[in-house]
């Protein structure tokens, strides 16, 4: 890793940050340097900017000035820029936070939190073909079960691994791995494909692919797939409304029941087929969006689609209703609105998914638009007056 004192490298990172071309590794370096360098608050006058692009330019100027004044590491501070803008938006960042809202005044939030709610964690329930349930969270590390020549193990970090025993015959048996609200898990299938399962999701799959011509699994909810290459045995993911077929690639499928089915490709190529027979081919950086009638294929920023796997909430001009739906799955909360019109307010932002829910809600409150009340696992949203 480059040193924080390498000015040329930091200048390069700053310019790449502005253009949105930082790799995950570079972003980590950039955030760390920024957190250790910033020690004051940047304020912009009302009406200074009409769009986030102008803010990026202004922030870049400040960041570049820091490069020439690199100091020794110190206590972490967070940068907040408050401006008036046409849309209500928020960036929730670990090292850089930017809030856009309709008012120049800034509220520090209200103390309407009777209790706090911890983030979700690794965990799942594995249901074997014979109906036996294994609660992964409570199970000890090591061998969980044996099925027709297949050993099922749990690693120290909670990952589920299937291993085929040499010299044994495998029969066709199906298992189901399911996460509840507030849970996520990771599994290595018998073909060595890796699947990351998001909260409130389930994956049904055979305990062995050895006797099958294709590797077919069924998904409800959201999962990220890293599929092992096998040209003779295509990997197929069935959801409630589509079929995704690949040979070996990396992709994300979001198929929650309350939203359109979205398939996002990071590597390789996949075909997406829906019940009507319509089919689309995705290339890296593309996403299919199926609303139950028609497939639409668009270019997307893939980092937003897999942020959940990488430990973040990352929102890009998303409405409050969708944001709170995401939070409800991870924090196992029930959301209520005093003013239904708030559901359509737009935000964008980034924050670690391992923060308590109060931190996220209080940051949203700083837009001076909404306020939250937490009682038990019920979160009520109302408009600030």
C-alpha positions as a Python dict, from the first residue, in 0.01 Angstrom:
ca = {
    (1, 'X'): (0, 0, 0),
    (2, 'X'): (125, 345, -90),
    (3, 'X'): (223, 585, 189),
    (4, 'X'): (-3, 874, 287),
    (5, 'X'): (303, 1090, 236),
    (6, 'X'): (327, 1006, -137),
    (7, 'X'): (179, 1326, -279),
    (8, 'X'): (177, 1204, -639),
    (9, 'X'): (-19, 895, -544),
    (10, 'X'): (-271, 1095, -339),
    (11, 'X'): (-322, 1338, -625),
    (12, 'X'): (-390, 1044, -854),
    (13, 'X'): (-643, 901, -609),
    (14, 'X'): (-817, 1237, -569),
    (15, 'X'): (-865, 1274, -944),
    (16, 'X'): (-983, 914, -978),
    (17, 'X'): (-1227, 973, -691),
    (18, 'X'): (-1373, 1271, -873),
    (19, 'X'): (-1428, 1066, -1189),
    (20, 'X'): (-1566, 770, -995),
    (21, 'X'): (-1290, 532, -1106),
    (22, 'X'): (-1142, 429, -771),
    (23, 'X'): (-1103, 56, -717),
    (24, 'X'): (-1225, -83, -380),
    (25, 'X'): (-862, -102, -261),
    (26, 'X'): (-789, 255, -368),
    (27, 'X'): (-1111, 377, -207),
    (28, 'X'): (-1001, 223, 123),
    (29, 'X'): (-667, 406, 103),
    (30, 'X'): (-837, 730, 2),
    (31, 'X'): (-1091, 713, 286),
    (32, 'X'): (-821, 634, 542),
    (33, 'X'): (-602, 923, 432),
    (34, 'X'): (-896, 1161, 422),
    (35, 'X'): (-1011, 1065, 772),
    (36, 'X'): (-663, 1126, 910),
    (37, 'X'): (-622, 1460, 734),
    (38, 'X'): (-943, 1658, 762),
    (39, 'X'): (-979, 1871, 1073),
    (40, 'X'): (-1227, 2143, 987),
    (41, 'X'): (-1575, 2197, 850),
    (42, 'X'): (-1635, 2316, 497),
    (43, 'X'): (-1949, 2525, 457),
    (44, 'X'): (-2093, 2645, 129),
    (45, 'X'): (-2326, 2944, 96),
    (46, 'X'): (-2691, 2888, 10),
    (47, 'X'): (-2747, 2848, -362),
    (48, 'X'): (-2383, 2762, -427),
    (49, 'X'): (-2456, 2447, -623),
    (50, 'X'): (-2738, 2295, -820),
    (51, 'X'): (-2599, 1943, -852),
    (52, 'X'): (-2365, 1695, -682),
    (53, 'X'): (-2117, 1740, -967),
    (54, 'X'): (-2044, 2095, -853),
    (55, 'X'): (-1999, 1965, -499),
    (56, 'X'): (-1748, 1709, -626),
    (57, 'X'): (-1543, 1989, -783),
    (58, 'X'): (-1547, 2195, -464),
    (59, 'X'): (-1462, 1894, -249),
    (60, 'X'): (-1178, 1801, -484),
    (61, 'X'): (-1026, 2147, -439),
    (62, 'X'): (-1030, 2099, -63),
    (63, 'X'): (-892, 1747, -89),
    (64, 'X'): (-608, 1849, -316),
    (65, 'X'): (-515, 2132, -82),
    (66, 'X'): (-483, 1871, 193),
    (67, 'X'): (-228, 1681, -15),
    (68, 'X'): (9, 1974, 12),
    (69, 'X'): (-48, 2002, 388),
    (70, 'X'): (-15, 1637, 490),
    (71, 'X'): (8, 1609, 866),
    (72, 'X'): (69, 1328, 1112),
    (73, 'X'): (-229, 1097, 1179),
    (74, 'X'): (-478, 1244, 1424),
    (75, 'X'): (-827, 1186, 1551),
    (76, 'X'): (-1078, 1104, 1278),
    (77, 'X'): (-1320, 1378, 1178),
    (78, 'X'): (-1602, 1373, 928),
    (79, 'X'): (-1662, 1637, 662),
    (80, 'X'): (-2012, 1773, 620),
    (81, 'X'): (-2116, 2013, 344),
    (82, 'X'): (-2457, 2173, 375),
    (83, 'X'): (-2617, 2342, 75),
    (84, 'X'): (-2952, 2412, -83),
    (85, 'X'): (-3032, 2190, -379),
    (86, 'X'): (-3328, 2110, -597),
    (87, 'X'): (-3356, 1751, -477),
    (88, 'X'): (-3336, 1613, -127),
    (89, 'X'): (-3033, 1386, -111),
    (90, 'X'): (-2775, 1255, 131),
    (91, 'X'): (-2438, 1090, 114),
    (92, 'X'): (-2371, 886, 423),
    (93, 'X'): (-2001, 810, 420),
    (94, 'X'): (-1756, 658, 661),
    (95, 'X'): (-1495, 923, 586),
    (96, 'X'): (-1682, 1172, 369),
    (97, 'X'): (-2043, 1271, 429),
    (98, 'X'): (-2233, 1517, 211),
    (99, 'X'): (-2590, 1623, 278),
    (100, 'X'): (-2813, 1794, 23),
    (101, 'X'): (-3143, 1937, 142),
    (102, 'X'): (-3395, 2212, 87),
    (103, 'X'): (-3308, 2429, 386),
    (104, 'X'): (-2994, 2608, 488),
    (105, 'X'): (-3043, 2545, 860),
    (106, 'X'): (-2910, 2221, 998),
    (107, 'X'): (-3082, 2024, 1270),
    (108, 'X'): (-2879, 1804, 1499),
    (109, 'X'): (-3163, 1551, 1510),
    (110, 'X'): (-3399, 1457, 1787),
    (111, 'X'): (-3356, 1211, 2067),
    (112, 'X'): (-3657, 992, 1986),
    (113, 'X'): (-3478, 663, 2037),
    (114, 'X'): (-3625, 464, 2324),
    (115, 'X'): (-3380, 190, 2232),
    (116, 'X'): (-3115, 114, 1973),
    (117, 'X'): (-3109, -175, 1730),
    (118, 'X'): (-2793, -366, 1648),
    (119, 'X'): (-2706, -458, 1288),
    (120, 'X'): (-2759, -801, 1142),
    (121, 'X'): (-2493, -1071, 1144),
    (122, 'X'): (-2387, -1396, 981),
    (123, 'X'): (-2643, -1669, 1030),
    (124, 'X'): (-2887, -1896, 848),
    (125, 'X'): (-3095, -2211, 873),
    (126, 'X'): (-2997, -2514, 664),
    (127, 'X'): (-3280, -2756, 589),
    (128, 'X'): (-3165, -3097, 466),
    (129, 'X'): (-3361, -3314, 223),
    (130, 'X'): (-3489, -3528, 511),
    (131, 'X'): (-3639, -3222, 680),
    (132, 'X'): (-3372, -3186, 948),
    (133, 'X'): (-3295, -2822, 1030),
    (134, 'X'): (-2951, -2701, 1129),
    (135, 'X'): (-2928, -2352, 1280),
    (136, 'X'): (-2596, -2228, 1149),
    (137, 'X'): (-2561, -1952, 1407),
    (138, 'X'): (-2575, -2200, 1694),
    (139, 'X'): (-2391, -2488, 1527),
    (140, 'X'): (-2030, -2559, 1623),
    (141, 'X'): (-1749, -2519, 1373),
    (142, 'X'): (-1672, -2839, 1182),
    (143, 'X'): (-1879, -3112, 1024),
    (144, 'X'): (-2253, -3040, 1026),
    (145, 'X'): (-2392, -3338, 837),
    (146, 'X'): (-2325, -3608, 579),
    (147, 'X'): (-2553, -3675, 284),
    (148, 'X'): (-2506, -3952, 28),
    (149, 'X'): (-2130, -3914, 0),
    (150, 'X'): (-2125, -3539, 64),
    (151, 'X'): (-1986, -3379, 380),
    (152, 'X'): (-2124, -3044, 493),
    (153, 'X'): (-1892, -2827, 704),
    (154, 'X'): (-1911, -2495, 884),
    (155, 'X'): (-1596, -2281, 892),
    (156, 'X'): (-1488, -2057, 1178),
    (157, 'X'): (-1635, -1751, 1004),
    (158, 'X'): (-1972, -1920, 950),
    (159, 'X'): (-1929, -2020, 586),
    (160, 'X'): (-2100, -2342, 468),
    (161, 'X'): (-1889, -2574, 251),
    (162, 'X'): (-1994, -2888, 63),
    (163, 'X'): (-1724, -3149, 0),
    (164, 'X'): (-1778, -3463, -208),
    (165, 'X'): (-1616, -3773, -62),
    (166, 'X'): (-1395, -3956, -311),
    (167, 'X'): (-1510, -4298, -429),
    (168, 'X'): (-1875, -4256, -326),
    (169, 'X'): (-2197, -4249, -525),
    (170, 'X'): (-2413, -3943, -484),
    (171, 'X'): (-2792, -3951, -501),
    (172, 'X'): (-3002, -3648, -589),
    (173, 'X'): (-3104, -3467, -271),
    (174, 'X'): (-3201, -3103, -231),
    (175, 'X'): (-3111, -2873, 56),
    (176, 'X'): (-3236, -2523, 133),
    (177, 'X'): (-3031, -2248, 297),
    (178, 'X'): (-3244, -1966, 435),
    (179, 'X'): (-3165, -1635, 603),
    (180, 'X'): (-3411, -1443, 817),
    (181, 'X'): (-3428, -1065, 857),
    (182, 'X'): (-3100, -958, 1015),
    (183, 'X'): (-2899, -1250, 876),
    (184, 'X'): (-2661, -1313, 587),
    (185, 'X'): (-2447, -1612, 498),
    (186, 'X'): (-2200, -1756, 250),
    (187, 'X'): (-2191, -2104, 98),
    (188, 'X'): (-1952, -2299, -125),
    (189, 'X'): (-2155, -2539, -338),
    (190, 'X'): (-2037, -2889, -441),
    (191, 'X'): (-1900, -2752, -773),
    (192, 'X'): (-1696, -2492, -577),
    (193, 'X'): (-1922, -2206, -683),
    (194, 'X'): (-1952, -1947, -408),
    (195, 'X'): (-2281, -1782, -314),
    (196, 'X'): (-2335, -1486, -79),
    (197, 'X'): (-2693, -1485, 49),
    (198, 'X'): (-2844, -1156, 166),
    (199, 'X'): (-3101, -1110, 443),
    (200, 'X'): (-3453, -1256, 408),
    (201, 'X'): (-3344, -1485, 124),
    (202, 'X'): (-3330, -1856, 45),
    (203, 'X'): (-3133, -2081, -190),
    (204, 'X'): (-3243, -2433, -287),
    (205, 'X'): (-2977, -2655, -447),
    (206, 'X'): (-2875, -3022, -489),
    (207, 'X'): (-2621, -3160, -243),
    (208, 'X'): (-2424, -3283, -546),
    (209, 'X'): (-2418, -3192, -916),
    (210, 'X'): (-2231, -3511, -1012),
    (211, 'X'): (-2520, -3689, -1187),
    (212, 'X'): (-2675, -3378, -1343),
    (213, 'X'): (-2633, -3226, -1689),
    (214, 'X'): (-2683, -2878, -1551),
    (215, 'X'): (-2625, -2701, -1222),
    (216, 'X'): (-2966, -2561, -1134),
    (217, 'X'): (-3052, -2371, -814),
    (218, 'X'): (-3355, -2171, -699),
    (219, 'X'): (-3332, -1826, -538),
    (220, 'X'): (-3577, -1616, -343),
    (221, 'X'): (-3446, -1277, -231),
    (222, 'X'): (-3095, -1160, -314),
    (223, 'X'): (-2764, -1334, -371),
    (224, 'X'): (-2425, -1272, -529),
    (225, 'X'): (-2284, -1563, -730),
    (226, 'X'): (-1925, -1649, -817),
    (227, 'X'): (-1979, -1946, -1047),
    (228, 'X'): (-1705, -2199, -1119),
    (229, 'X'): (-1645, -2246, -1491),
    (230, 'X'): (-1776, -2568, -1647),
    (231, 'X'): (-1864, -2546, -2017),
    (232, 'X'): (-2032, -2888, -2012),
    (233, 'X'): (-2260, -2810, -1720),
    (234, 'X'): (-2428, -2467, -1736),
    (235, 'X'): (-2521, -2300, -1408),
    (236, 'X'): (-2886, -2191, -1396),
    (237, 'X'): (-3057, -1975, -1135),
    (238, 'X'): (-3435, -1985, -1123),
    (239, 'X'): (-3625, -1704, -950),
    (240, 'X'): (-3998, -1637, -929),
    (241, 'X'): (-4001, -1460, -1267),
    (242, 'X'): (-3687, -1543, -1460),
    (243, 'X'): (-3412, -1789, -1541),
    (244, 'X'): (-3046, -1684, -1551),
    (245, 'X'): (-2806, -1915, -1737),
    (246, 'X'): (-2427, -1895, -1719),
    (247, 'X'): (-2116, -2106, -1772),
    (248, 'X'): (-1890, -1932, -1524),
    (249, 'X'): (-1914, -1573, -1410),
    (250, 'X'): (-1984, -1323, -1129),
    (251, 'X'): (-2330, -1170, -1099),
    (252, 'X'): (-2591, -1044, -852),
    (253, 'X'): (-2962, -1124, -852),
    (254, 'X'): (-3215, -921, -655),
    (255, 'X'): (-3549, -1102, -660),
    (256, 'X'): (-3730, -988, -348),
    (257, 'X'): (-4105, -1026, -377),
    (258, 'X'): (-4175, -654, -329),
    (259, 'X'): (-3966, -526, -622),
    (260, 'X'): (-3865, -583, -984),
    (261, 'X'): (-3620, -866, -1051),
    (262, 'X'): (-3274, -722, -1119),
    (263, 'X'): (-2974, -917, -1248),
    (264, 'X'): (-2639, -736, -1255),
    (265, 'X'): (-2333, -878, -1430),
    (266, 'X'): (-1977, -813, -1314),
    (267, 'X'): (-1780, -1071, -1515),
    (268, 'X'): (-1845, -1299, -1812),
    (269, 'X'): (-2184, -1315, -1982),
    (270, 'X'): (-2529, -1438, -1883),
    (271, 'X'): (-2864, -1488, -2051),
    (272, 'X'): (-3183, -1381, -1875),
    (273, 'X'): (-3506, -1550, -1980),
    (274, 'X'): (-3858, -1471, -1855),
    (275, 'X'): (-4183, -1675, -1872),
    (276, 'X'): (-4301, -1502, -2191),
    (277, 'X'): (-3996, -1640, -2373),
    (278, 'X'): (-3826, -1301, -2400),
    (279, 'X'): (-3452, -1332, -2348),
    (280, 'X'): (-3172, -1082, -2296),
    (281, 'X'): (-2794, -1117, -2294),
    (282, 'X'): (-2595, -921, -2035),
    (283, 'X'): (-2237, -801, -2067),
    (284, 'X'): (-2021, -683, -1774),
    (285, 'X'): (-2156, -361, -1624),
    (286, 'X'): (-2510, -423, -1745),
    (287, 'X'): (-2827, -491, -1550),
    (288, 'X'): (-3156, -646, -1656),
    (289, 'X'): (-3469, -513, -1488),
    (290, 'X'): (-3784, -723, -1523),
    (291, 'X'): (-4114, -572, -1407),
    (292, 'X'): (-4324, -881, -1479),
    (293, 'X'): (-4392, -777, -1837),
    (294, 'X'): (-4075, -665, -2011),
    (295, 'X'): (-3697, -689, -1970),
    (296, 'X'): (-3502, -364, -1976),
    (297, 'X'): (-3122, -373, -1999),
    (298, 'X'): (-2916, -73, -1883),
    (299, 'X'): (-2558, 18, -1798),
    (300, 'X'): (-2516, 52, -1421),
    (301, 'X'): (-2251, 124, -1160),
    (302, 'X'): (-2208, -228, -1026),
    (303, 'X'): (-2063, -115, -692),
    (304, 'X'): (-2411, -2, -586),
    (305, 'X'): (-2558, -344, -659),
    (306, 'X'): (-2305, -545, -457),
    (307, 'X'): (-2240, -298, -175),
    (308, 'X'): (-2440, -521, 61),
    (309, 'X'): (-2189, -803, 6),
    (310, 'X'): (-1900, -568, 77),
    (311, 'X'): (-2041, -441, 406),
    (312, 'X'): (-2208, -116, 299),
    (313, 'X'): (-2539, 45, 231),
    (314, 'X'): (-2487, 241, -90),
    (315, 'X'): (-2780, 436, -232),
    (316, 'X'): (-2790, 623, -560),
    (317, 'X'): (-3085, 860, -583),
    (318, 'X'): (-3315, 604, -420),
    (319, 'X'): (-3648, 683, -266),
    (320, 'X'): (-3694, 663, 109),
    (321, 'X'): (-3936, 371, 84),
    (322, 'X'): (-3677, 149, -89),
    (323, 'X'): (-3404, 257, 152),
    (324, 'X'): (-3617, 175, 455),
    (325, 'X'): (-3715, -158, 300),
    (326, 'X'): (-3346, -245, 276),
    (327, 'X'): (-3287, -137, 636),
    (328, 'X'): (-3589, -332, 756),
    (329, 'X'): (-3446, -660, 626),
    (330, 'X'): (-3106, -606, 785),
    (331, 'X'): (-3218, -461, 1119),
    (332, 'X'): (-3542, -664, 1140),
    (333, 'X'): (-3752, -353, 1191),
    (334, 'X'): (-4105, -255, 1098),
    (335, 'X'): (-4135, 85, 930),
    (336, 'X'): (-4436, 317, 959),
    (337, 'X'): (-4496, 655, 791),
    (338, 'X'): (-4692, 940, 948),
    (339, 'X'): (-4675, 1112, 609),
    (340, 'X'): (-4690, 866, 314),
    (341, 'X'): (-4559, 1132, 76),
    (342, 'X'): (-4217, 1097, 240),
    (343, 'X'): (-4178, 758, 73),
    (344, 'X'): (-4091, 924, -258),
    (345, 'X'): (-3819, 1157, -124),
    (346, 'X'): (-3485, 1082, -291),
    (347, 'X'): (-3150, 1023, -120),
    (348, 'X'): (-2808, 898, -207),
    (349, 'X'): (-2540, 786, 33),
    (350, 'X'): (-2299, 534, 178),
    (351, 'X'): (-2249, 397, 528),
    (352, 'X'): (-2129, 76, 688),
    (353, 'X'): (-2407, -179, 738),
    (354, 'X'): (-2249, -277, 1070),
    (355, 'X'): (-2349, 45, 1247),
    (356, 'X'): (-2642, 47, 1490),
    (357, 'X'): (-2959, 167, 1325),
    (358, 'X'): (-2964, 491, 1530),
    (359, 'X'): (-2650, 618, 1357),
    (360, 'X'): (-2804, 579, 1013),
    (361, 'X'): (-3134, 733, 1115),
    (362, 'X'): (-2970, 1031, 1286),
    (363, 'X'): (-2763, 1099, 975),
    (364, 'X'): (-3079, 1095, 765),
    (365, 'X'): (-3239, 1334, 1015),
    (366, 'X'): (-2966, 1587, 945),
    (367, 'X'): (-3124, 1660, 608),
    (368, 'X'): (-3372, 1862, 817),
    (369, 'X'): (-3653, 1690, 628),
    (370, 'X'): (-3747, 1381, 827),
    (371, 'X'): (-3735, 1255, 1184),
    (372, 'X'): (-3756, 908, 1333),
    (373, 'X'): (-3902, 755, 1646),
    (374, 'X'): (-3780, 411, 1754),
    (375, 'X'): (-3985, 203, 1994),
    (376, 'X'): (-3890, -163, 2018),
    (377, 'X'): (-3841, -275, 1660),
    (378, 'X'): (-4090, -23, 1518),
    (379, 'X'): (-3948, 283, 1339),
    (380, 'X'): (-4193, 566, 1272),
    (381, 'X'): (-4103, 833, 1015),
    (382, 'X'): (-4254, 1181, 1017),
    (383, 'X'): (-4185, 1511, 849),
    (384, 'X'): (-3991, 1777, 1037),
    (385, 'X'): (-4192, 2093, 1093),
}
